[in-house]
Amino acid sequence: MLSPMDVAGRLARLRAYFDAAGCDALLLTNLTNIRYLTGFTGSAALAFVLPDELLFVTDGRYQLQSADQLGAAGLEARFAIGGLTVQQEAIAAAGKGIARIGLEAGSVTWARQRAMASDWFPEAELVPTEGLVETLRRVKDAGEISRISEAARIADAALAEVAPLLLDGTTEADFALALDFAMRRLGAADVSFESIVAGGPNGAKPHARPSSRVIGPGELVVLDFGALVDGYHSDMTRTLSVGEPATPDLVRMWDVVAESQRAGVAAVRAGVACSDIDAACREVIAAAGWADAFIHGTGHGVGLDIHEAPAVGATSTDTLEAGHVVTVEPGVYLPEHGGVRIEDTVVVTETGCELLTHAPKELVLQ
Ligand code: ZN
Ligand code: ZN
């Protein structure tokens, strides 16, 4: 059902960045990046991308798994399996004679960099690189999109199944548990992140954690959640009113955010600056007088990480490309009323975008 991914083809595209990054080889330490390039899903590994081979290093727990997963991905690699000494020796030996060795600046600790400079690669120049694999990861292939899409489908189905519980006076925590359980039962490997279920005043905190508070009639509840499928995340927010909304303010907040979100989605297209998507959303909310109540960025990329490049915000310098998967999630947060956020995950195309999240957006649940 899930389309295949071309994992093995990614290494050549990464090597093509080496010249511009000023390195001749790259030692990968970020496990998500290692997964992207090799298919390996374990919790400990290093991948040394050399000019014409890949050295994959892990410990005995992952000997069989790493051979299986790299084999399944169609990758040819040399393996070094063992404890830290074995790993260091294998990498140091492979690095001998290489002038410039790139490290992932965002994932190497200061202590490790010092050890690498003095003990692992004493003769090489160590080059801090930023976002090389992350740049590749922005554009998703068909296999990746099918995984995110399946995760989104599971989240849609889970919400449809458990939403009626909100009418029975459930707590935020109980509803979150029901939602999470439904996603797992429908095939998710895990939840995408800790589900946000924020009723009434808690909705004014964009990242509230589910509490023991009962969600009452006439309140808005912000539901922000997703599923995980084969390492890929989905992300969706819906804001519902439990029965008729208690005050007209709640309806107005919801209407403004819904219009803002539609404006953002309508602006998504390959070639558009991410900051323009943010502006499209923000304009609608500002016109309603709530510019200061939209207290976060408009969206983010989604993939192997729940938050990844590109950023969709006012200060983003990124431009959308076909195959990017991003969220559009404006919100309004007013401590005296609560919060509204509406979020879809979309695939950018040359002419616009395709929604991956399909749960209905009606305000009133009854
Ligand atoms: Zn979300
Ligand atoms: Zn999001």
Short mmCIF file of C-alpha atoms and ligand atoms in Angstrom, two decimals:
data_model
loop_
_atom_site.label_atom_id
_atom_site.label_comp_id
_atom_site.label_asym_id
_atom_site.label_seq_id
_atom_site.Cartn_x
_atom_site.Cartn_y
_atom_site.Cartn_z
CA MET A 1 0.00 0.00 0.00
CA LEU A 2 2.89 2.39 0.77
CA SER A 3 4.89 3.38 -2.31
CA PRO A 4 8.58 2.41 -2.27
CA MET A 5 11.21 5.03 -1.34
CA ASP A 6 14.44 5.49 -3.27
CA VAL A 7 16.70 5.45 -0.21
CA ALA A 8 19.82 4.31 -2.06
CA GLY A 9 19.66 7.24 -4.50
CA ARG A 10 19.99 9.82 -1.74
CA LEU A 11 23.70 9.28 -1.06
CA ALA A 12 24.79 10.54 -4.49
CA ARG A 13 22.68 13.67 -4.04
CA LEU A 14 24.33 14.27 -0.66
CA ARG A 15 27.84 13.87 -2.09
CA ALA A 16 26.98 16.49 -4.70
CA TYR A 17 26.83 19.04 -1.84
CA PHE A 18 30.32 18.26 -0.54
CA ASP A 19 32.22 20.76 -2.70
CA ALA A 20 30.03 23.69 -1.76
CA ALA A 21 30.18 22.65 1.90
CA GLY A 22 33.99 22.51 1.75
CA CYS A 23 34.37 18.88 2.76
CA ASP A 24 35.60 15.67 1.12
CA ALA A 25 33.71 13.30 3.42
CA LEU A 26 30.91 13.67 5.95
CA LEU A 27 30.50 11.90 9.28
CA LEU A 28 26.78 11.66 10.05
CA THR A 29 25.77 11.61 13.70
CA ASN A 30 22.11 12.70 13.49
CA LEU A 31 20.09 9.47 13.66
CA THR A 32 17.17 10.89 11.68
CA ASN A 33 19.54 11.86 8.88
CA ILE A 34 21.17 8.43 9.08
CA ARG A 35 17.73 6.85 8.78
CA TYR A 36 16.94 9.00 5.76
CA LEU A 37 20.15 7.99 3.98
CA THR A 38 20.33 4.33 4.94
CA GLY A 39 16.95 3.09 6.14
CA PHE A 40 18.45 2.20 9.53
CA THR A 41 15.95 2.75 12.36
CA GLY A 42 18.03 1.80 15.43
CA SER A 43 19.00 4.08 18.28
CA ALA A 44 22.79 4.15 17.84
CA ALA A 45 24.92 4.46 14.70
CA LEU A 46 27.36 6.61 12.77
CA ALA A 47 27.48 6.78 9.00
CA PHE A 48 30.71 7.95 7.40
CA VAL A 49 30.02 9.10 3.85
CA LEU A 50 33.39 8.79 2.10
CA PRO A 51 34.11 9.87 -1.46
CA ASP A 52 33.42 6.40 -2.83
CA GLU A 53 32.10 4.26 -0.06
CA LEU A 54 29.84 4.28 2.97
CA LEU A 55 31.17 3.09 6.33
CA PHE A 56 28.33 2.17 8.67
CA VAL A 57 29.19 1.84 12.35
CA THR A 58 26.98 0.52 15.11
CA ASP A 59 27.11 -1.81 18.11
CA GLY A 60 26.31 -5.49 18.48
CA ARG A 61 22.63 -4.90 19.25
CA TYR A 62 22.12 -3.71 15.70
CA GLN A 63 24.42 -6.05 13.75
CA LEU A 64 21.62 -8.02 12.10
CA GLN A 65 19.17 -5.14 11.88
CA SER A 66 21.61 -2.79 10.18
CA ALA A 67 22.60 -5.42 7.60
CA ASP A 68 18.91 -6.14 6.93
CA GLN A 69 17.85 -2.54 6.64
CA LEU A 70 20.74 -1.27 4.53
CA GLY A 71 20.35 -4.37 2.36
CA ALA A 72 16.62 -3.74 1.94
CA ALA A 73 17.41 -0.18 0.91
CA GLY A 74 19.78 -1.49 -1.77
CA LEU A 75 22.80 0.20 -0.20
CA GLU A 76 26.32 -1.10 -0.42
CA ALA A 77 28.24 -0.35 2.74
CA ARG A 78 31.21 -1.49 4.76
CA PHE A 79 30.19 -2.32 8.34
CA ALA A 80 32.15 -1.92 11.57
CA ILE A 81 30.26 -3.45 14.49
CA GLY A 82 31.40 -3.20 18.09
CA GLY A 83 31.96 -0.99 21.11
CA LEU A 84 33.20 2.58 21.13
CA THR A 85 36.86 1.63 20.59
CA VAL A 86 36.06 -0.51 17.56
CA GLN A 87 33.86 2.24 16.16
CA GLN A 88 36.44 4.97 16.69
CA GLU A 89 39.25 2.90 15.20
CA ALA A 90 37.22 2.04 12.10
CA ILE A 91 36.25 5.65 11.51
CA ALA A 92 39.73 7.01 12.22
CA ALA A 93 41.26 4.50 9.79
CA ALA A 94 38.74 5.37 7.09
CA GLY A 95 39.40 9.07 7.59
CA LYS A 96 43.17 8.78 7.14
CA GLY A 97 44.33 10.78 4.16
CA ILE A 98 41.09 12.75 3.83
CA ALA A 99 41.89 16.45 4.07
CA ARG A 100 38.52 17.93 5.05
CA ILE A 101 36.00 15.95 7.08
CA GLY A 102 32.55 17.44 7.55
CA LEU A 103 30.63 17.07 10.81
CA GLU A 104 26.98 17.85 11.41
CA ALA A 105 27.32 21.01 13.49
CA GLY A 106 23.76 20.72 14.78
CA SER A 107 24.20 17.28 16.31
CA VAL A 108 27.84 16.99 17.47
CA THR A 109 28.40 18.01 21.08
CA TRP A 110 31.30 20.25 21.99
CA ALA A 111 32.93 17.40 23.91
CA ARG A 112 32.65 15.05 20.97
CA GLN A 113 34.01 17.56 18.51
CA ARG A 114 37.05 18.04 20.75
CA ALA A 115 37.58 14.28 20.96
CA MET A 116 37.22 13.93 17.19
CA ALA A 117 39.71 16.70 16.55
CA SER A 118 42.35 15.30 18.89
CA ASP A 119 41.82 11.52 18.77
CA TRP A 120 39.75 10.53 15.76
CA PHE A 121 41.03 12.79 12.99
CA PRO A 122 44.21 14.52 14.27
CA GLU A 123 45.46 15.30 10.76
CA ALA A 124 42.24 16.40 9.06
CA GLU A 125 40.53 19.74 8.99
CA LEU A 126 37.12 19.33 10.62
CA VAL A 127 34.44 21.31 8.80
CA PRO A 128 31.19 22.25 10.52
CA THR A 129 28.33 21.65 8.07
CA GLU A 130 24.76 22.74 8.54
CA GLY A 131 21.59 21.31 7.08
CA LEU A 132 23.08 19.25 4.23
CA VAL A 133 20.86 16.22 4.72
CA GLU A 134 18.03 18.41 5.99
CA THR A 135 18.07 20.26 2.68
CA LEU A 136 17.69 16.97 0.79
CA ARG A 137 14.91 15.96 3.15
CA ARG A 138 12.76 18.97 2.25
CA VAL A 139 11.59 17.56 -1.07
CA LYS A 140 9.68 14.35 -0.45
CA ASP A 141 9.50 11.48 -2.93
CA ALA A 142 6.30 9.57 -3.66
CA GLY A 143 7.12 6.96 -1.03
CA GLU A 144 7.55 9.59 1.67
CA ILE A 145 4.35 11.37 0.70
CA SER A 146 2.44 8.09 0.82
CA ARG A 147 3.65 7.55 4.41
CA ILE A 148 2.70 11.05 5.58
CA SER A 149 -0.61 10.69 3.78
CA GLU A 150 -1.32 7.37 5.48
CA ALA A 151 -0.44 8.88 8.87
CA ALA A 152 -2.85 11.75 8.16
CA ARG A 153 -5.57 9.32 7.07
CA ILE A 154 -5.22 7.42 10.33
CA ALA A 155 -5.46 10.65 12.34
CA ASP A 156 -8.58 11.70 10.39
CA ALA A 157 -10.23 8.33 11.05
CA ALA A 158 -9.29 8.38 14.73
CA LEU A 159 -10.85 11.80 15.24
CA ALA A 160 -14.04 10.77 13.46
CA GLU A 161 -14.25 7.77 15.73
CA VAL A 162 -13.69 9.46 19.10
CA ALA A 163 -15.07 13.00 18.58
CA PRO A 164 -18.52 12.06 20.00
CA LEU A 165 -16.85 11.46 23.40
CA LEU A 166 -16.49 15.24 23.70
CA LEU A 167 -20.26 15.50 24.05
CA ASP A 168 -20.20 13.27 27.13
CA GLY A 169 -18.16 15.57 29.36
CA THR A 170 -14.77 13.89 29.01
CA THR A 171 -11.53 15.30 30.43
CA GLU A 172 -8.75 16.55 28.19
CA ALA A 173 -6.49 13.71 29.33
CA ASP A 174 -9.13 11.01 28.75
CA PHE A 175 -9.93 12.36 25.32
CA ALA A 176 -6.23 12.49 24.41
CA LEU A 177 -5.86 8.87 25.51
CA ALA A 178 -8.86 7.80 23.42
CA LEU A 179 -7.48 9.63 20.39
CA ASP A 180 -4.01 8.16 20.83
CA PHE A 181 -5.42 4.67 21.31
CA ALA A 182 -7.59 4.98 18.22
CA MET A 183 -4.59 6.06 16.12
CA ARG A 184 -2.55 3.08 17.33
CA ARG A 185 -5.40 0.66 16.73
CA LEU A 186 -5.91 2.06 13.23
CA GLY A 187 -2.29 1.26 12.34
CA ALA A 188 -0.08 4.09 13.58
CA ALA A 189 3.31 2.95 14.88
CA ASP A 190 3.02 5.69 17.48
CA VAL A 191 1.59 9.14 17.95
CA SER A 192 3.38 11.85 16.04
CA PHE A 193 3.84 13.94 19.22
CA GLU A 194 2.05 14.35 22.53
CA SER A 195 -1.53 15.14 21.49
CA ILE A 196 -2.81 18.58 22.44
CA VAL A 197 -6.36 18.62 23.80
CA ALA A 198 -7.02 22.06 25.23
CA GLY A 199 -10.54 23.05 26.29
CA GLY A 200 -11.89 26.48 27.25
CA PRO A 201 -9.23 28.75 28.75
CA ASN A 202 -6.51 26.13 28.21
CA GLY A 203 -6.92 26.71 24.48
CA ALA A 204 -5.20 30.08 24.90
CA LYS A 205 -1.93 28.18 25.49
CA PRO A 206 -0.90 26.93 22.04
CA HIS A 207 1.01 23.94 23.44
CA ALA A 208 -1.13 23.10 26.47
CA ARG A 209 -0.76 19.57 27.82
CA PRO A 210 -3.96 17.56 28.36
CA SER A 211 -5.18 18.05 31.93
CA SER A 212 -7.85 16.51 34.15
CA ARG A 213 -10.15 19.43 33.33
CA VAL A 214 -13.57 18.42 32.01
CA ILE A 215 -14.41 19.87 28.58
CA GLY A 216 -17.78 21.55 29.07
CA PRO A 217 -20.69 22.38 26.75
CA GLY A 218 -20.33 25.56 24.71
CA GLU A 219 -16.53 25.53 25.04
CA LEU A 220 -14.00 25.44 22.28
CA VAL A 221 -11.48 22.62 22.34
CA VAL A 222 -8.23 22.75 20.38
CA LEU A 223 -7.14 19.32 19.13
CA ASP A 224 -3.62 19.16 17.64
CA PHE A 225 -2.35 15.68 16.96
CA GLY A 226 -0.91 13.29 14.42
CA ALA A 227 0.10 9.72 13.71
CA LEU A 228 3.44 8.12 12.89
CA VAL A 229 3.80 5.69 9.96
CA ASP A 230 7.16 4.13 9.12
CA GLY A 231 8.96 7.08 10.73
CA TYR A 232 6.85 9.75 9.01
CA HIS A 233 4.64 12.18 10.92
CA SER A 234 1.29 13.77 10.29
CA ASP A 235 0.10 16.99 11.91
CA MET A 236 -3.40 18.46 12.08
CA THR A 237 -5.33 20.84 14.31
CA ARG A 238 -9.07 21.19 14.55
CA THR A 239 -10.94 23.48 16.93
CA LEU A 240 -14.44 22.29 17.81
CA SER A 241 -17.23 23.71 19.89
CA VAL A 242 -18.91 21.18 22.13
CA GLY A 243 -22.49 21.95 21.11
CA GLU A 244 -23.45 25.54 20.31
CA PRO A 245 -20.63 27.97 21.24
CA ALA A 246 -21.27 29.80 24.51
CA THR A 247 -20.56 33.30 23.16
CA PRO A 248 -20.47 35.10 19.79
CA ASP A 249 -16.80 35.92 20.46
CA LEU A 250 -15.92 32.26 20.09
CA VAL A 251 -17.70 32.08 16.75
CA ARG A 252 -15.91 35.20 15.53
CA MET A 253 -12.51 33.87 16.61
CA TRP A 254 -13.17 30.64 14.77
CA ASP A 255 -14.43 32.39 11.63
CA VAL A 256 -11.38 34.64 11.47
CA VAL A 257 -8.92 31.79 11.96
CA ALA A 258 -10.75 29.65 9.40
CA GLU A 259 -10.56 32.47 6.86
CA SER A 260 -6.89 33.06 7.68
CA GLN A 261 -6.13 29.37 7.25
CA ARG A 262 -7.94 29.22 3.90
CA ALA A 263 -5.98 32.27 2.74
CA GLY A 264 -2.72 30.58 3.73
CA VAL A 265 -3.53 27.32 1.97
CA ALA A 266 -4.68 29.24 -1.13
CA ALA A 267 -1.31 31.02 -1.24
CA VAL A 268 0.75 27.81 -1.21
CA ARG A 269 2.43 27.08 -4.52
CA ALA A 270 5.95 26.21 -5.70
CA GLY A 271 8.04 29.37 -6.01
CA VAL A 272 6.21 31.31 -3.29
CA ALA A 273 8.25 32.63 -0.37
CA CYS A 274 7.34 30.98 2.94
CA SER A 275 7.13 34.46 4.47
CA ASP A 276 4.35 35.27 1.98
CA ILE A 277 2.28 32.32 3.24
CA ASP A 278 2.74 33.69 6.74
CA ALA A 279 1.73 37.17 5.58
CA ALA A 280 -1.40 35.82 3.86
CA CYS A 281 -2.54 34.26 7.14
CA ARG A 282 -1.47 37.15 9.33
CA GLU A 283 -3.23 39.80 7.23
CA VAL A 284 -6.65 38.26 7.85
CA ILE A 285 -6.08 38.04 11.59
CA ALA A 286 -4.65 41.57 11.77
CA ALA A 287 -7.67 42.92 9.89
CA ALA A 288 -9.86 41.44 12.62
CA GLY A 289 -7.83 43.35 15.22
CA TRP A 290 -6.04 40.34 16.64
CA ALA A 291 -2.52 40.72 15.22
CA ASP A 292 -1.05 40.36 18.70
CA ALA A 293 -3.08 37.23 19.41
CA PHE A 294 -1.42 35.18 16.63
CA ILE A 295 1.62 34.35 18.71
CA HIS A 296 3.49 31.77 16.64
CA GLY A 297 4.69 31.10 13.11
CA THR A 298 2.29 29.90 10.43
CA GLY A 299 3.76 26.48 9.81
CA HIS A 300 6.67 24.12 9.31
CA GLY A 301 7.87 21.25 7.21
CA VAL A 302 6.76 17.74 8.21
CA GLY A 303 8.51 14.47 7.50
CA LEU A 304 10.79 12.22 9.54
CA ASP A 305 10.69 15.04 12.11
CA ILE A 306 7.46 16.66 13.20
CA HIS A 307 9.11 20.07 12.82
CA GLU A 308 11.62 20.31 9.99
CA ALA A 309 12.62 22.63 7.17
CA PRO A 310 11.25 24.72 5.62
CA ALA A 311 9.94 27.10 8.27
CA VAL A 312 6.77 28.99 7.34
CA GLY A 313 7.05 32.25 9.25
CA ALA A 314 7.56 35.98 8.90
CA THR A 315 11.36 35.76 9.10
CA SER A 316 11.75 32.62 6.97
CA THR A 317 14.03 33.01 3.95
CA ASP A 318 12.83 29.71 2.43
CA THR A 319 10.92 29.36 -0.82
CA LEU A 320 8.42 26.57 -1.39
CA GLU A 321 9.26 23.88 -3.92
CA ALA A 322 7.14 21.11 -5.39
CA GLY A 323 7.36 18.13 -3.04
CA HIS A 324 7.73 20.15 0.15
CA VAL A 325 5.27 19.04 2.82
CA VAL A 326 4.32 21.90 5.12
CA THR A 327 1.63 22.87 7.60
CA VAL A 328 -0.55 25.97 7.56
CA GLU A 329 -1.74 26.60 11.10
CA PRO A 330 -2.69 30.13 12.09
CA GLY A 331 -4.29 30.68 15.50
CA VAL A 332 -5.79 33.29 17.77
CA TYR A 333 -5.23 33.05 21.51
CA LEU A 334 -7.18 35.25 23.92
CA PRO A 335 -6.77 34.40 27.61
CA GLU A 336 -10.30 35.59 28.41
CA HIS A 337 -11.92 33.37 25.75
CA GLY A 338 -9.56 30.52 24.92
CA GLY A 339 -7.93 29.66 21.62
CA VAL A 340 -8.59 28.67 18.04
CA ARG A 341 -6.08 27.04 15.73
CA ILE A 342 -6.77 25.26 12.46
CA GLU A 343 -4.00 23.31 10.79
CA ASP A 344 -3.64 21.27 7.64
CA THR A 345 -0.62 19.47 6.25
CA VAL A 346 -0.22 19.98 2.51
CA VAL A 347 2.04 18.83 -0.32
CA VAL A 348 3.32 21.73 -2.41
CA THR A 349 2.79 21.37 -6.18
CA GLU A 350 3.69 23.57 -9.17
CA THR A 351 0.16 24.96 -9.30
CA GLY A 352 -0.88 24.98 -5.63
CA CYS A 353 -1.06 22.25 -3.06
CA GLU A 354 -2.82 19.03 -2.11
CA LEU A 355 -4.27 18.59 1.35
CA LEU A 356 -3.16 15.48 3.22
CA THR A 357 -5.37 16.16 6.26
CA HIS A 358 -9.06 15.78 5.48
CA ALA A 359 -10.98 15.83 8.78
CA PRO A 360 -14.00 18.14 8.46
CA LYS A 361 -13.55 21.69 9.69
CA GLU A 362 -17.04 22.49 10.97
CA LEU A 363 -17.01 24.41 14.24
CA VAL A 364 -19.95 22.85 16.03
CA LEU A 365 -19.86 19.26 17.18
CA GLN A 366 -23.30 17.85 17.95
ZN ZN B 1 0.00 20.52 14.93
ZN ZN B 2 2.20 21.89 13.27
#
